[in-house]
Every structure is written in C-alpha cells, then in structure tokens.
Coordinates of C-alpha atoms and ligand atoms in Angstrom, one line a residue:
Chain F
M1 CA 115.8 47.7 112.7
P2 CA 118.6 45.5 111.6
I3 CA 120.8 46.9 108.6
L4 CA 121.2 44.7 105.6
N5 CA 124.5 45.3 103.9
F6 CA 124.8 43.4 100.7
R7 CA 125.6 43.6 97.0
V8 CA 123.1 43.3 94.2
N9 CA 124.3 42.8 90.6
G10 CA 127.7 44.2 91.6
K11 CA 126.4 47.3 93.5
R12 CA 126.6 47.7 97.2
Y13 CA 123.4 48.6 99.2
E14 CA 122.6 49.2 102.8
V15 CA 119.0 48.9 103.8
A16 CA 117.1 48.9 107.1
V17 CA 114.9 45.8 107.2
E18 CA 112.5 44.1 109.7
P19 CA 113.6 40.7 110.7
T20 CA 110.5 39.4 108.9
T21 CA 111.2 41.2 105.6
T22 CA 111.9 38.9 102.8
L23 CA 114.6 39.2 100.2
L24 CA 112.0 39.5 97.5
E25 CA 110.4 42.5 99.3
V26 CA 113.7 44.2 99.7
L27 CA 114.6 43.7 96.1
R28 CA 111.3 44.8 94.7
E29 CA 110.0 47.4 97.1
K30 CA 113.1 49.0 98.5
L31 CA 115.5 48.6 95.6
M32 CA 112.9 48.5 92.8
I33 CA 114.7 45.7 91.0
T34 CA 111.6 44.1 89.6
S35 CA 112.7 41.1 87.5
P36 CA 112.1 38.8 90.5
K37 CA 108.3 38.5 90.6
M38 CA 105.8 37.6 93.3
G39 CA 103.8 34.7 91.9
C40 CA 102.8 33.0 95.2
N41 CA 105.0 34.3 98.0
T42 CA 105.0 30.8 99.5
G43 CA 108.0 29.2 97.7
D44 CA 105.9 27.2 95.2
C45 CA 106.2 28.9 91.8
G46 CA 109.8 30.0 91.3
T47 CA 109.0 33.5 89.8
C48 CA 111.2 35.1 92.5
S49 CA 114.3 33.0 91.8
V50 CA 117.6 34.8 92.1
F51 CA 121.2 33.8 93.0
L52 CA 122.6 34.2 96.4
D53 CA 126.3 33.9 96.2
G54 CA 125.9 32.1 92.9
K55 CA 123.3 29.6 94.3
L56 CA 119.7 29.5 93.1
I57 CA 117.2 30.5 95.8
R58 CA 113.6 31.5 96.2
S59 CA 113.8 35.1 97.4
C60 CA 110.1 35.1 98.7
I61 CA 110.9 32.5 101.4
T62 CA 114.4 33.8 102.2
A63 CA 114.7 36.3 105.0
A64 CA 116.4 39.4 103.8
M65 CA 119.1 39.4 106.5
V66 CA 120.3 36.0 105.2
A67 CA 121.8 38.0 102.3
N68 CA 123.8 40.1 104.7
Q69 CA 127.4 40.5 103.5
K70 CA 126.5 38.4 100.5
E71 CA 126.1 38.9 96.8
V72 CA 122.7 38.7 95.0
T73 CA 122.3 38.4 91.3
T74 CA 119.0 38.9 89.6
L75 CA 118.2 38.7 85.8
E76 CA 119.2 42.3 85.5
G77 CA 122.7 41.3 86.5
I78 CA 123.5 38.2 84.5
A79 CA 124.9 39.9 81.4
P80 CA 126.9 43.0 81.0
H81 CA 124.8 46.1 80.2
G82 CA 123.8 46.0 76.5
E83 CA 124.7 42.4 76.1
F84 CA 122.7 39.2 76.2
D85 CA 123.4 36.0 78.1
P86 CA 123.2 33.1 75.7
L87 CA 120.0 32.0 77.6
Q88 CA 118.4 35.4 77.0
Q89 CA 119.2 35.2 73.3
A90 CA 117.9 31.6 73.1
F91 CA 114.6 32.4 75.0
L92 CA 114.1 35.3 72.6
E93 CA 114.8 33.3 69.4
N94 CA 113.0 30.1 70.5
H95 CA 109.9 31.8 71.9
G96 CA 110.7 30.6 75.4
T97 CA 108.7 33.6 76.7
Q98 CA 105.0 34.5 76.3
C99 CA 103.6 36.8 78.8
G100 CA 107.0 37.1 80.3
F101 CA 106.0 36.9 84.0
C102 CA 107.8 33.6 84.7
T103 CA 110.7 34.4 82.4
P104 CA 113.1 36.0 84.8
G105 CA 112.8 33.1 87.3
M106 CA 112.9 30.6 84.4
I107 CA 116.1 32.1 83.0
M108 CA 117.8 32.1 86.5
A109 CA 116.9 28.5 87.1
A110 CA 118.2 27.6 83.6
K111 CA 121.4 29.6 84.3
A112 CA 121.9 27.7 87.6
L113 CA 121.7 24.4 85.7
L114 CA 124.1 25.5 82.9
N115 CA 126.6 26.8 85.3
E116 CA 126.9 23.3 86.8
N117 CA 126.0 21.2 83.8
P118 CA 126.8 22.9 80.6
K119 CA 125.5 20.0 78.4
P120 CA 122.3 18.8 80.2
T121 CA 120.0 16.2 78.7
K122 CA 116.4 17.1 78.1
Q123 CA 115.4 15.2 81.1
E124 CA 117.9 17.2 83.2
I125 CA 116.6 20.4 81.9
K126 CA 113.0 19.4 82.9
E127 CA 114.2 18.4 86.3
A128 CA 116.2 21.7 86.8
L129 CA 113.1 23.7 85.8
S130 CA 110.6 21.6 87.7
G131 CA 110.3 24.3 90.5
N132 CA 109.4 27.0 88.1
L133 CA 105.8 27.2 86.8
C134 CA 104.7 28.7 83.5
R135 CA 101.0 28.9 82.6
C136 CA 101.5 30.2 79.0
T137 CA 104.0 28.2 77.1
G138 CA 103.4 24.6 78.0
Y139 CA 107.1 24.4 78.8
K140 CA 108.1 22.9 75.4
K141 CA 109.6 26.0 74.0
I142 CA 111.3 26.8 77.3
V143 CA 113.0 23.5 77.3
E144 CA 114.0 24.0 73.6
S145 CA 115.4 27.5 74.5
V146 CA 117.6 25.9 77.2
Q147 CA 118.8 23.2 74.8
A148 CA 119.5 25.9 72.2
A149 CA 121.6 28.0 74.7
A150 CA 123.5 24.9 75.8
T151 CA 124.4 24.0 72.3
Q152 CA 125.4 27.4 71.4
K153 CA 127.7 27.7 74.4
N154 CA 129.7 24.6 73.6
Chain L
M1 CA 103.7 31.4 46.6
T2 CA 106.3 32.6 49.0
F3 CA 105.4 34.4 52.1
Q4 CA 107.3 37.0 54.1
T5 CA 105.7 36.0 57.5
V6 CA 103.5 32.9 57.2
G7 CA 105.6 29.8 58.0
K8 CA 108.5 31.8 59.4
R9 CA 109.5 32.4 62.9
K10 CA 109.6 36.1 63.7
P11 CA 111.0 37.7 67.0
K12 CA 108.4 38.4 69.6
Y13 CA 107.2 41.9 69.8
E14 CA 108.0 42.5 73.4
G15 CA 110.5 39.7 73.6
I16 CA 113.7 41.6 74.4
A17 CA 112.0 43.4 77.4
H18 CA 110.8 40.0 78.6
V19 CA 114.2 38.3 78.6
T20 CA 115.9 41.2 80.1
G21 CA 113.4 41.6 82.8
E22 CA 112.6 45.2 81.7
T23 CA 108.9 44.5 81.0
Q24 CA 107.0 46.5 83.6
F25 CA 104.0 44.7 84.9
V26 CA 101.5 46.6 87.0
D27 CA 103.0 45.4 90.2
D28 CA 106.4 46.6 89.0
M29 CA 105.2 50.2 89.0
F30 CA 106.0 52.2 92.1
V31 CA 104.5 55.6 92.7
P32 CA 105.5 57.6 95.7
R33 CA 103.1 57.7 98.7
T34 CA 101.2 54.7 97.5
L35 CA 98.9 53.0 100.0
T36 CA 98.5 49.2 100.3
V37 CA 94.9 47.9 99.8
K38 CA 93.5 44.8 101.4
A39 CA 89.9 43.5 101.5
F40 CA 87.9 42.2 104.4
R41 CA 86.1 39.3 102.9
S42 CA 83.1 37.2 103.9
P43 CA 84.1 34.3 106.2
V44 CA 80.8 32.4 105.3
H45 CA 79.3 31.1 102.0
K46 CA 75.9 32.7 102.6
G47 CA 74.4 34.9 105.2
R48 CA 73.0 38.3 106.2
I49 CA 75.2 41.0 107.7
L50 CA 73.6 42.1 110.9
K51 CA 76.3 44.4 112.1
L52 CA 79.6 45.6 110.6
D53 CA 81.9 47.7 112.8
T54 CA 85.0 49.3 111.1
S55 CA 85.5 52.1 113.7
R56 CA 88.5 50.5 115.4
A57 CA 90.2 49.9 112.1
E58 CA 89.5 53.5 111.0
Q59 CA 91.3 54.9 114.1
M60 CA 94.4 52.9 113.8
D61 CA 97.7 54.6 113.1
G62 CA 98.8 54.2 109.4
V63 CA 95.2 53.5 108.2
A64 CA 94.3 56.1 105.6
S65 CA 90.8 54.9 104.9
V66 CA 88.3 52.0 105.4
I67 CA 85.4 51.7 103.0
T68 CA 82.1 49.8 103.0
Y69 CA 79.2 49.7 100.7
K70 CA 78.3 53.2 101.8
D71 CA 81.4 54.5 100.0
V72 CA 80.5 52.9 96.7
P73 CA 78.7 55.5 94.5
A74 CA 76.7 52.9 92.5
N75 CA 77.0 49.5 94.2
A76 CA 75.7 47.2 91.4
Y77 CA 77.6 46.2 88.2
G78 CA 78.0 43.5 85.7
F79 CA 75.7 42.4 82.8
G80 CA 73.0 41.7 85.3
A81 CA 73.6 44.9 87.2
D82 CA 73.5 42.6 90.3
Q83 CA 77.1 42.4 91.5
P84 CA 78.0 44.7 94.5
V85 CA 81.5 46.1 94.8
L86 CA 81.1 45.7 98.6
V87 CA 78.3 43.6 100.1
Q88 CA 75.6 45.6 101.9
T89 CA 73.5 42.9 103.5
D90 CA 73.3 39.6 101.7
I91 CA 76.5 37.5 101.3
R92 CA 76.3 35.2 98.3
Y93 CA 79.7 33.5 98.4
K94 CA 82.7 33.0 100.7
G95 CA 85.3 35.6 100.2
E96 CA 83.0 38.2 98.8
P97 CA 84.4 41.6 99.7
I98 CA 82.5 43.5 102.5
A99 CA 85.0 46.2 103.5
A100 CA 88.4 47.4 102.3
V101 CA 91.3 49.3 103.8
A102 CA 94.1 51.4 102.5
A103 CA 97.1 51.7 104.8
E104 CA 100.6 52.9 104.8
D105 CA 102.0 49.3 104.5
E106 CA 100.9 45.8 104.2
A107 CA 101.3 44.8 107.8
T108 CA 99.1 47.7 109.0
A109 CA 96.6 46.9 106.3
Y110 CA 96.4 43.3 107.7
K111 CA 96.1 44.6 111.3
A112 CA 93.2 46.9 110.2
L113 CA 91.4 43.9 108.7
D114 CA 91.8 42.1 112.1
A115 CA 90.2 45.1 113.9
I116 CA 87.0 44.9 111.8
T117 CA 84.2 43.0 113.5
I118 CA 81.1 41.5 112.0
D119 CA 77.9 39.8 113.0
I120 CA 76.5 37.6 110.4
E121 CA 73.3 35.4 110.4
E122 CA 74.7 32.4 108.6
Q123 CA 72.4 30.7 106.1
E124 CA 72.5 27.4 104.3
P125 CA 74.5 27.7 101.0
V126 CA 74.0 25.5 97.9
F127 CA 77.0 24.6 95.7
D128 CA 75.7 21.9 93.4
V129 CA 73.6 23.1 90.4
L130 CA 71.3 20.1 90.4
K131 CA 70.5 20.7 94.0
A132 CA 70.1 24.4 93.4
M133 CA 67.4 23.6 90.8
E134 CA 65.2 21.7 93.3
P135 CA 62.1 23.6 94.3
D136 CA 63.0 23.8 98.0
A137 CA 66.7 24.6 97.5
P138 CA 68.2 27.5 99.4
Q139 CA 67.8 30.6 97.3
V140 CA 71.1 32.1 96.1
V141 CA 69.4 35.2 94.6
P142 CA 66.0 36.6 95.3
G143 CA 64.6 35.9 91.8
G144 CA 65.1 32.2 92.0
N145 CA 68.2 30.0 91.2
I146 CA 67.5 29.4 87.6
M147 CA 68.3 32.2 85.3
M148 CA 65.4 33.2 83.1
F149 CA 65.6 33.9 79.3
D150 CA 62.3 35.8 78.7
D151 CA 59.8 33.3 80.0
R152 CA 62.0 30.2 79.7
P153 CA 64.3 28.8 82.3
Y154 CA 66.9 28.2 79.6
N155 CA 68.2 29.8 76.4
L156 CA 66.7 28.0 73.4
A157 CA 68.1 27.3 70.0
T158 CA 66.2 25.0 67.6
M159 CA 66.1 23.9 64.0
G160 CA 63.8 21.3 62.4
D161 CA 61.6 18.9 64.3
V162 CA 63.4 16.9 66.9
E163 CA 60.6 14.6 67.9
A164 CA 59.9 13.7 64.3
G165 CA 63.6 13.0 63.9
F166 CA 63.7 10.7 66.9
K167 CA 60.8 8.6 65.4
E168 CA 62.7 8.1 62.2
A169 CA 65.9 6.9 64.1
D170 CA 67.1 3.3 64.4
H171 CA 68.9 4.0 67.6
I172 CA 68.5 6.4 70.5
I173 CA 71.7 7.1 72.4
E174 CA 71.8 9.2 75.6
E175 CA 74.5 10.3 77.9
T176 CA 75.3 13.0 80.5
Y177 CA 78.8 14.4 80.8
F178 CA 80.2 16.6 83.5
F179 CA 82.9 19.3 83.1
P180 CA 84.3 20.6 86.4
D181 CA 85.2 24.2 87.0
Q182 CA 88.7 25.4 86.5
E183 CA 90.9 28.1 87.8
H184 CA 93.2 30.0 85.3
T185 CA 96.0 30.4 87.7
A186 CA 97.9 33.0 85.7
M187 CA 101.4 33.5 87.2
E188 CA 100.5 37.1 87.9
T189 CA 97.7 37.6 90.3
Q190 CA 95.1 40.4 90.1
V191 CA 96.7 43.8 90.5
S192 CA 95.4 47.4 90.4
L193 CA 97.2 50.6 90.9
V194 CA 95.1 53.7 90.8
V195 CA 96.7 57.1 90.8
P196 CA 94.8 60.4 91.5
E197 CA 95.6 63.1 89.0
A198 CA 94.8 66.8 88.8
A199 CA 91.2 68.0 88.6
G200 CA 89.5 65.0 90.1
R201 CA 90.8 62.6 87.5
I202 CA 92.3 59.2 88.1
T203 CA 94.5 56.8 86.2
V204 CA 93.8 53.1 86.7
Y205 CA 96.7 50.8 85.8
S206 CA 95.1 47.4 85.6
V207 CA 96.0 43.9 84.7
C208 CA 92.6 43.5 83.0
Q209 CA 92.2 41.9 79.6
D210 CA 89.2 43.9 78.7
R211 CA 89.8 47.5 79.2
S212 CA 87.2 49.1 77.0
M213 CA 84.3 47.2 78.6
L214 CA 85.6 47.6 82.1
L215 CA 86.3 51.3 81.6
G216 CA 82.5 51.8 81.0
M217 CA 81.6 49.7 83.9
L218 CA 84.0 51.5 86.2
A219 CA 82.6 54.8 85.1
G220 CA 79.2 53.5 86.1
I221 CA 80.4 52.4 89.6
L222 CA 82.4 55.6 90.3
Q223 CA 79.8 58.1 89.0
L224 CA 82.5 60.7 88.5
G225 CA 80.1 62.7 86.2
S226 CA 77.2 64.7 87.0
K227 CA 75.9 65.0 90.5
D228 CA 72.5 64.1 89.5
A229 CA 73.6 60.8 87.9
L230 CA 72.0 58.6 90.5
K231 CA 68.7 60.4 90.3
C232 CA 68.7 59.9 86.5
E233 CA 66.1 57.4 85.3
C234 CA 68.8 55.3 83.7
A235 CA 70.7 54.9 86.9
S236 CA 69.2 51.5 87.6
E237 CA 70.5 50.0 84.3
W238 CA 73.7 52.0 84.1
A239 CA 75.8 48.9 84.6
G240 CA 77.5 48.8 81.2
R241 CA 74.7 46.7 79.8
T242 CA 73.6 49.6 77.6
R243 CA 76.4 51.9 76.7
S244 CA 74.2 54.9 76.2
A245 CA 72.9 54.5 79.8
W246 CA 76.2 55.5 81.3
R247 CA 77.7 57.7 78.6
H248 CA 75.8 60.9 79.4
H249 CA 76.6 61.1 83.1
A250 CA 79.4 58.7 83.8
G251 CA 82.4 61.1 83.7
L252 CA 84.4 59.1 81.4
N253 CA 86.6 62.2 80.9
R254 CA 87.8 61.8 84.4
L255 CA 88.9 58.2 84.0
K256 CA 92.0 56.9 82.2
M257 CA 92.6 53.2 82.2
Q258 CA 95.8 51.5 81.1
A259 CA 95.6 47.7 80.7
G260 CA 98.6 45.5 80.8
P261 CA 101.0 44.1 80.3
V262 CA 99.1 41.1 81.4
G263 CA 101.1 38.5 83.2
G264 CA 98.9 35.7 81.9
G265 CA 95.2 36.1 81.7
F266 CA 93.5 33.2 79.9
G267 CA 90.1 34.9 80.5
G268 CA 90.8 35.3 84.2
K269 CA 91.3 39.0 84.0
N270 CA 88.2 39.8 81.9
E271 CA 86.0 40.8 84.8
F272 CA 86.6 43.2 87.7
H273 CA 88.7 42.0 90.5
A274 CA 90.9 44.7 92.1
D275 CA 90.0 47.9 90.1
P276 CA 86.8 49.2 91.6
I277 CA 87.8 48.9 95.3
T278 CA 91.3 50.4 94.6
A279 CA 89.8 53.3 92.6
I280 CA 87.3 54.1 95.3
L281 CA 90.1 54.2 98.0
A282 CA 92.3 56.3 95.7
L283 CA 89.5 58.8 95.3
K284 CA 88.7 58.8 99.0
T285 CA 92.3 59.3 100.2
G286 CA 93.6 61.3 97.3
R287 CA 96.6 59.1 97.3
P288 CA 97.8 56.3 94.9
C289 CA 96.6 52.9 96.0
K290 CA 97.7 49.5 95.0
W291 CA 96.0 46.2 95.6
R292 CA 97.8 43.0 94.7
W293 CA 95.8 39.8 95.4
T294 CA 97.5 37.0 97.1
R295 CA 97.8 33.6 95.4
E296 CA 95.3 32.3 97.9
E297 CA 92.8 35.0 97.1
E298 CA 93.4 34.4 93.4
I299 CA 92.7 30.7 93.7
L300 CA 89.7 30.9 96.1
Y301 CA 87.9 34.0 95.1
S302 CA 88.7 35.1 91.4
T303 CA 86.5 34.1 88.5
H304 CA 86.9 30.7 87.1
R305 CA 85.6 28.6 84.2
E306 CA 82.0 27.3 84.8
A307 CA 81.3 23.8 85.7
M308 CA 78.8 22.2 83.3
H309 CA 76.4 19.3 83.1
I310 CA 75.9 18.4 79.5
T311 CA 73.3 15.9 78.3
Y312 CA 72.9 14.5 74.7
K313 CA 70.1 12.5 73.3
D314 CA 70.8 11.4 69.7
G315 CA 68.6 9.7 67.1
V316 CA 70.9 7.8 64.7
K317 CA 70.1 5.8 61.6
N318 CA 71.8 2.4 60.9
D319 CA 73.9 4.0 58.2
G320 CA 75.4 6.4 60.8
R321 CA 73.5 9.6 60.1
I322 CA 72.4 11.5 63.1
V323 CA 68.9 12.6 62.3
A324 CA 67.9 14.3 65.6
R325 CA 69.7 15.6 68.5
Y326 CA 68.6 17.2 71.8
I327 CA 71.3 18.9 74.0
K328 CA 70.8 20.3 77.4
T329 CA 73.6 22.1 79.2
I330 CA 73.4 23.5 82.7
R331 CA 76.1 25.9 83.6
D332 CA 77.1 26.8 87.2
S333 CA 77.0 30.5 87.1
G334 CA 78.2 31.0 90.6
A335 CA 76.5 33.8 92.6
Y336 CA 76.0 36.5 89.9
V337 CA 75.0 36.9 86.2
G338 CA 78.4 38.1 84.8
F339 CA 79.0 36.7 81.4
N340 CA 76.8 33.6 82.1
G341 CA 73.7 34.7 80.3
Y342 CA 75.6 35.6 77.1
A343 CA 77.6 32.4 77.5
T344 CA 74.5 30.1 77.2
G345 CA 74.0 31.4 73.8
K346 CA 77.6 30.8 72.8
T347 CA 77.4 27.3 74.2
N348 CA 74.2 26.6 72.3
Y349 CA 75.8 27.3 69.0
F350 CA 78.9 25.2 69.7
A351 CA 77.3 22.3 71.6
N352 CA 76.6 20.3 68.4
G353 CA 80.3 20.4 67.3
P354 CA 81.3 20.7 63.6
Y355 CA 78.5 18.3 62.6
Y356 CA 75.3 18.7 60.8
V357 CA 72.0 17.5 62.4
P358 CA 68.8 18.4 60.6
N359 CA 66.6 18.3 63.7
L360 CA 68.3 20.0 66.6
R361 CA 67.1 21.4 69.9
V362 CA 69.6 23.0 72.3
E363 CA 68.6 24.3 75.7
G364 CA 71.3 26.2 77.6
A365 CA 70.5 26.8 81.3
A366 CA 72.4 28.8 83.8
V367 CA 72.0 28.2 87.5
F368 CA 73.1 30.3 90.5
T369 CA 75.1 28.7 93.3
N370 CA 77.0 30.1 96.4
K371 CA 80.4 30.5 94.6
P372 CA 82.3 33.3 93.0
V373 CA 81.0 34.2 89.6
S374 CA 81.9 31.9 86.7
S375 CA 83.5 33.6 83.8
T376 CA 85.5 33.5 80.7
M377 CA 88.4 31.0 80.2
R378 CA 90.1 29.8 77.1
G379 CA 87.5 28.4 74.7
F380 CA 85.0 30.3 76.8
A381 CA 81.6 28.5 76.9
V382 CA 82.9 26.1 74.2
A383 CA 85.5 23.8 75.7
P384 CA 83.1 21.9 78.0
V385 CA 80.7 21.1 75.1
T386 CA 83.5 20.3 72.7
F387 CA 84.7 17.7 75.2
A388 CA 81.3 16.4 75.6
V389 CA 80.2 16.3 71.9
E390 CA 83.3 14.4 70.9
A391 CA 82.9 11.9 73.8
Q392 CA 79.3 11.4 72.6
M393 CA 80.3 11.0 68.9
Y394 CA 82.7 8.2 70.1
K395 CA 80.0 6.6 72.2
I396 CA 77.4 6.6 69.4
A397 CA 80.0 5.1 66.9
K398 CA 80.8 2.3 69.4
T399 CA 77.2 1.7 70.1
I400 CA 76.1 1.3 66.4
G401 CA 79.4 -0.6 65.6
M402 CA 80.9 2.0 63.2
D403 CA 84.5 3.3 63.1
P404 CA 84.5 6.6 65.1
L405 CA 86.4 8.4 62.4
E406 CA 84.1 7.2 59.7
F407 CA 81.1 8.3 61.8
R408 CA 82.5 11.8 62.2
F409 CA 83.2 12.1 58.4
K410 CA 79.7 10.9 57.7
N411 CA 78.2 13.7 59.9
A412 CA 80.8 16.4 59.2
M413 CA 79.5 19.8 58.1
R414 CA 79.5 20.4 54.4
R415 CA 79.4 23.8 52.6
G416 CA 76.0 25.1 52.7
D417 CA 74.9 23.4 55.9
K418 CA 73.1 25.3 58.5
L419 CA 74.0 25.9 62.2
V420 CA 71.3 25.7 64.8
N421 CA 70.9 29.5 64.5
Q422 CA 70.2 29.2 60.7
Q423 CA 73.5 30.6 59.8
V424 CA 74.7 29.1 56.6
M425 CA 78.2 27.7 56.7
H426 CA 80.0 28.9 53.5
D427 CA 83.5 27.8 54.2
T428 CA 83.6 24.6 56.2
S429 CA 86.6 22.5 56.1
I430 CA 86.2 20.0 58.9
I431 CA 86.6 17.1 56.4
E432 CA 89.9 18.4 55.1
V433 CA 91.1 19.1 58.6
M434 CA 90.3 15.5 59.6
Q435 CA 92.1 14.1 56.6
T436 CA 95.2 16.2 57.4
L437 CA 95.1 15.0 61.0
A438 CA 94.8 11.5 59.9
K439 CA 97.8 11.8 57.6
K440 CA 99.8 13.5 60.4
A441 CA 98.9 10.8 62.9
G442 CA 99.8 8.1 60.4
V443 CA 96.2 6.7 60.2
Q444 CA 95.4 5.2 56.8
L445 CA 91.9 6.4 55.7
P446 CA 89.9 4.1 53.4
D447 CA 89.5 5.5 49.9
H448 CA 86.0 6.9 50.2
L449 CA 87.0 9.0 53.2
S450 CA 90.3 10.3 51.8
K451 CA 88.4 11.3 48.6
M452 CA 85.6 13.0 50.5
T453 CA 85.4 16.9 50.3
S454 CA 83.5 19.6 52.0
Y455 CA 81.7 20.2 48.7
D456 CA 80.2 16.8 48.5
R457 CA 76.6 16.3 49.4
R458 CA 75.7 14.0 52.1
A459 CA 75.0 10.4 50.9
Ligands
FES1 S1 107.0 34.0 94.5 FE1 108.6 32.8 95.4 S2 108.2 30.9 94.8 FE2 106.5 31.9 94.0
FES2 S1 105.3 33.1 79.8 FE1 103.5 33.5 81.0 S2 103.8 32.3 82.7 FE2 105.5 31.7 81.5

C-alpha cells in the first residue's frame, strides 16, 4: 500500500492508503478529523470542502495520494486553538448555521473567497458558495454571515 | 412592554460547536471494531422471491454476518404492522431491503452483496394512484390498493348538509389539483451506529427525529424481552400501535437509543431507515455496526412526502360566500401504511384552509402503490392541501369576478366558527394576519376590509 505523507492543520501524518482511497476517507476514518462531512461522495454538495495547499477542493473526489507532501487545512485548522476566525464568529452571530452539517464546508468555501477577494459583492458571495448545498437555512443568512465577516475584516 | 428574548437575536444553542466543526453527528462517532453494514435491495418494483442464496457471501473473508428475514425476531412493524424489516417473499417496491451484510470494511461489504444471488418472479407494478384504484389494477397489498377506514374507502369528515348547500348556490366551481411527491434531501443521509453493551444490551445512535416512538417499535422488532414474547397473544399487534402491547415483553430495559444531532431532517428521519437492520447485525455479531446510506439510496429509497390529487367542488353565492364545499384528496401512500392512515385525518382538517364553510364534506383517501412508503415532511399532510385550497380560492374569485383578497376576507374564519370536526375556533386571527400582510406588501385595502376584525359576524 502506498504511504501518504502529508500535513493536516499543521501536524504531520503518515498513513498507508489504497490507491482508490479518497482524501475524505483518510481525514474522517483514519485521522478522525470529522468536520469534512460526507454529504454525497460524488462531488456535488460541498460538505467535504477542505484546502489543499490553500486551494479549495472537494475531498470526496480527491484521491488521498494527491495530498502527498502537501498541506491540508480543515475547519478545525483555520483559527488558532481557542480563537475564532471572523467567519466563524459571523456565522455564529448571524445564524448562518442551523443543523450544522453543511457549515464546515460552507465556511471553508467562504474562507477561500475572502482570501482572494476580501470585499466581495453579494453576487460574488453567492457564486463562490454555489457549489455548497444547504437544506436548512435557505442561504440568506449564510450570505449575510459572509457579508458580515467581510465588513468586519476591513 | 419590553421583552428579554422576543424580538432579540440570541446566540444559537449549539452554534459554537457547529462553527468550529466540533458537533459530533452520528457518522462522526468512531467505535473500535465497528463493522460496515450494507443492504441487498430489491432490483425490481414488484415480485415474489423464489430463491435467495447468501451462502457465498457468508463464507467470504471479512464478512461477519449476513442476515435475511429469518434473522428478524418480529418482521412486521409500523402503524399498520405491515412493514417487514427484510422481505420474506413479496417485494413491494424497488430498493426494498431483502438481506444485509456486516463486514470488516466497506469494500468487503459491497463484494458480499455482489455474491448474493436471487431468483425473482417479477410482477407488474403500479405507480399511479388513479390506476391503482381501478378494479383490475395490479394488487400492491393483499387487502386491496385502497386503504379502508372502517367500512369506507376514505376517511370522512363532514359538517352540515353539502347537497342542500349546493342547491342554494349561484355558482358551482370545480377543479382538481395535483401535488407531486418530494424528497427531503437532508444533507446528512440516514445513519445508524449500534453498539452492543454488557448483559445483552445495546445502544443505538440514530439520526432519527422521533426517538420515543421508534424506541418502542424497535423493541417490538428486536423482542429482547421474554422468550415467550412471540407466543404472546398480543404479538400480532405489537408494532408500536398500542403501547401496552409491547411494553410487557419488549425488553425496553435492554435498549438505549440516542437520537441526533440530526444533520437536517425535515420529516425524513421520522421513520425507520437504518436502525433495525443495524441493530440486528450488532446483536448477531456482538460487534458495533454502522450503516450510512449513500446519497443514491437516500434519494431513491428513503421516505418522501406523499403525492396528492386534490379535488374541490364549491358552491358559492353571488355575494362571494362559499355555502358548500366538497373536498376529495387521494394520497399516494407508497407500499405500506406508515403514517398515511393518520395523515388522511390531518389532511381532512386542513383541506378547507382558514375559511368557514357551513356545509362541508371532506373525504381523505389513501392508496397503495409500488413505491417506498410516503411519510412526514414539513407541513406534513397539510402543505399539499394548503397549496390547493389557495389556488381554488383564487380560481373562485376570478370566476365570480371578485377581488381574490376580498373573497378571502369574506370567507375567513371568525371567532366562534367551527372546523369540520366541530372544534370551535376561539382564537382565530386570519383577518388580522391578512391585514398585516397587505400592509407589508404595500397593498392598500379598501376601508371595509381594513376595519374588519375576527370578532365581526359574517355579513
Ligand atoms: S461529499 Fe464531497 S461534494 Fe458532497
Ligand atoms: S445548516 Fe443544515 S444543511 Fe446547512
């Protein structure tokens, strides 16, 4: 079995994986980092979104070995322990989360947007989150949360 | 008056855990030595199982157990006591579970499913309720496709004299509406994790929305109590329909069930999906078992909102008063009773909307088809008729040449009016709600409507 050697949220890991194992399976089942969720396992819903070397990806359709020698960041790693990222604070205050199942992927997608475009328009936020499904909120409060985080940052 | 909470935004109770990713959903729980569960589902919509062979799957390395109907202690559950956990002979919908495996990992579980062979005598299914009601339609269930309510093929609610009302009317306005079925598609699929504990006990970690009801039904299925349970005279109606039926032998003391957190439910997690099969496998293997449905399984085979045909016949006076109304609803129950019998009653009470009609007859029918069972979803049994009654109100107003808003005010419930079940409405406020909505929508109401109150008697 190939050995996957990578960093997750700043920590180094070495895991034996099958060539067909996905990054999501390694994160969840081997490392038990559970903020990335399995909503579809076919790349359609965005609940498994994480960063690979700073870029937003869907870990359910990414072969684990693609992350070899790379750095993965999940929601657990976006803020120093005990602190909140402005997005986390904004989702909390603006009720951008209901059941919470889509929230990790949603915040990661929003984070990817704000990293590139710190002052997005409402339309840009909607487009950036268009690959992330939420069945609870109706999206309005999610968009408001991202807007609030963007305003607070600047 | 000043309020502490009303009108204020309060932090969400579990919000911090949600935004940090610390919320532990059932699938986020990992117990050592857990087996992966997968189900062997029916490839056909309707048929008879002639031969089922699981022996090759059983012998495979890494397969801990394969179960069929023989392993289910009491293989009929639900409000109709008609739903099998695993099909014995008669398949009623495509995807119905026939066997299930518990294996060391997912890949092995899938391989085991491939090793199961089955011979089925395929039969003609019926999917459309109107076809299913025809006399020579394929029979979904042995007792006939139309659910009986005592001696009637529908659940009846009635008030006044509808025929007399129609005679009094200046206009008769009829229409049929159709509301399609709908899948909840919660972001979290069905998940169950069952952990065997000491002394023959188990803990069920379920995504279900309705723990207390399902706990009783699961106790009925598993029969962890007295060995004589199945011989007991109440065994045939244990299914959770009557609580006393299962209580004395069901072994509730061996069963612990933790529900949630729920990753979105919307009514789609009110009935059993993954729990009974996972529990049986955990008991059989003595090991923790976890079953997470795929998105495909969720969309195709989980419960969904019922499709409904809704017909209104209204007798209306020239002044806009509805004097008689006949409503017939036909709900697509899918293959089993589930909540559908109960739902017809709920539909009956809501089908007239927030309006008062003195002569009212409501017939709520439920019809079986070869689909997964229809069940609860937001506005359960109400949303379809709410859509239809408002569409009908609009149609009537247009037909008699009255403003649709005025027409609704005219027929809105007042305090003291009666529902079809004779319940007196002491605290109606539909008039005030419509006035507020009109204001918010920037609609200028004529004086006589903006001054109307729920205390006024009808003109
Ligand atoms: S689980 Fe990866 S996109 Fe849905
Ligand atoms: S909060 Fe439930 S799916 Fe988005």
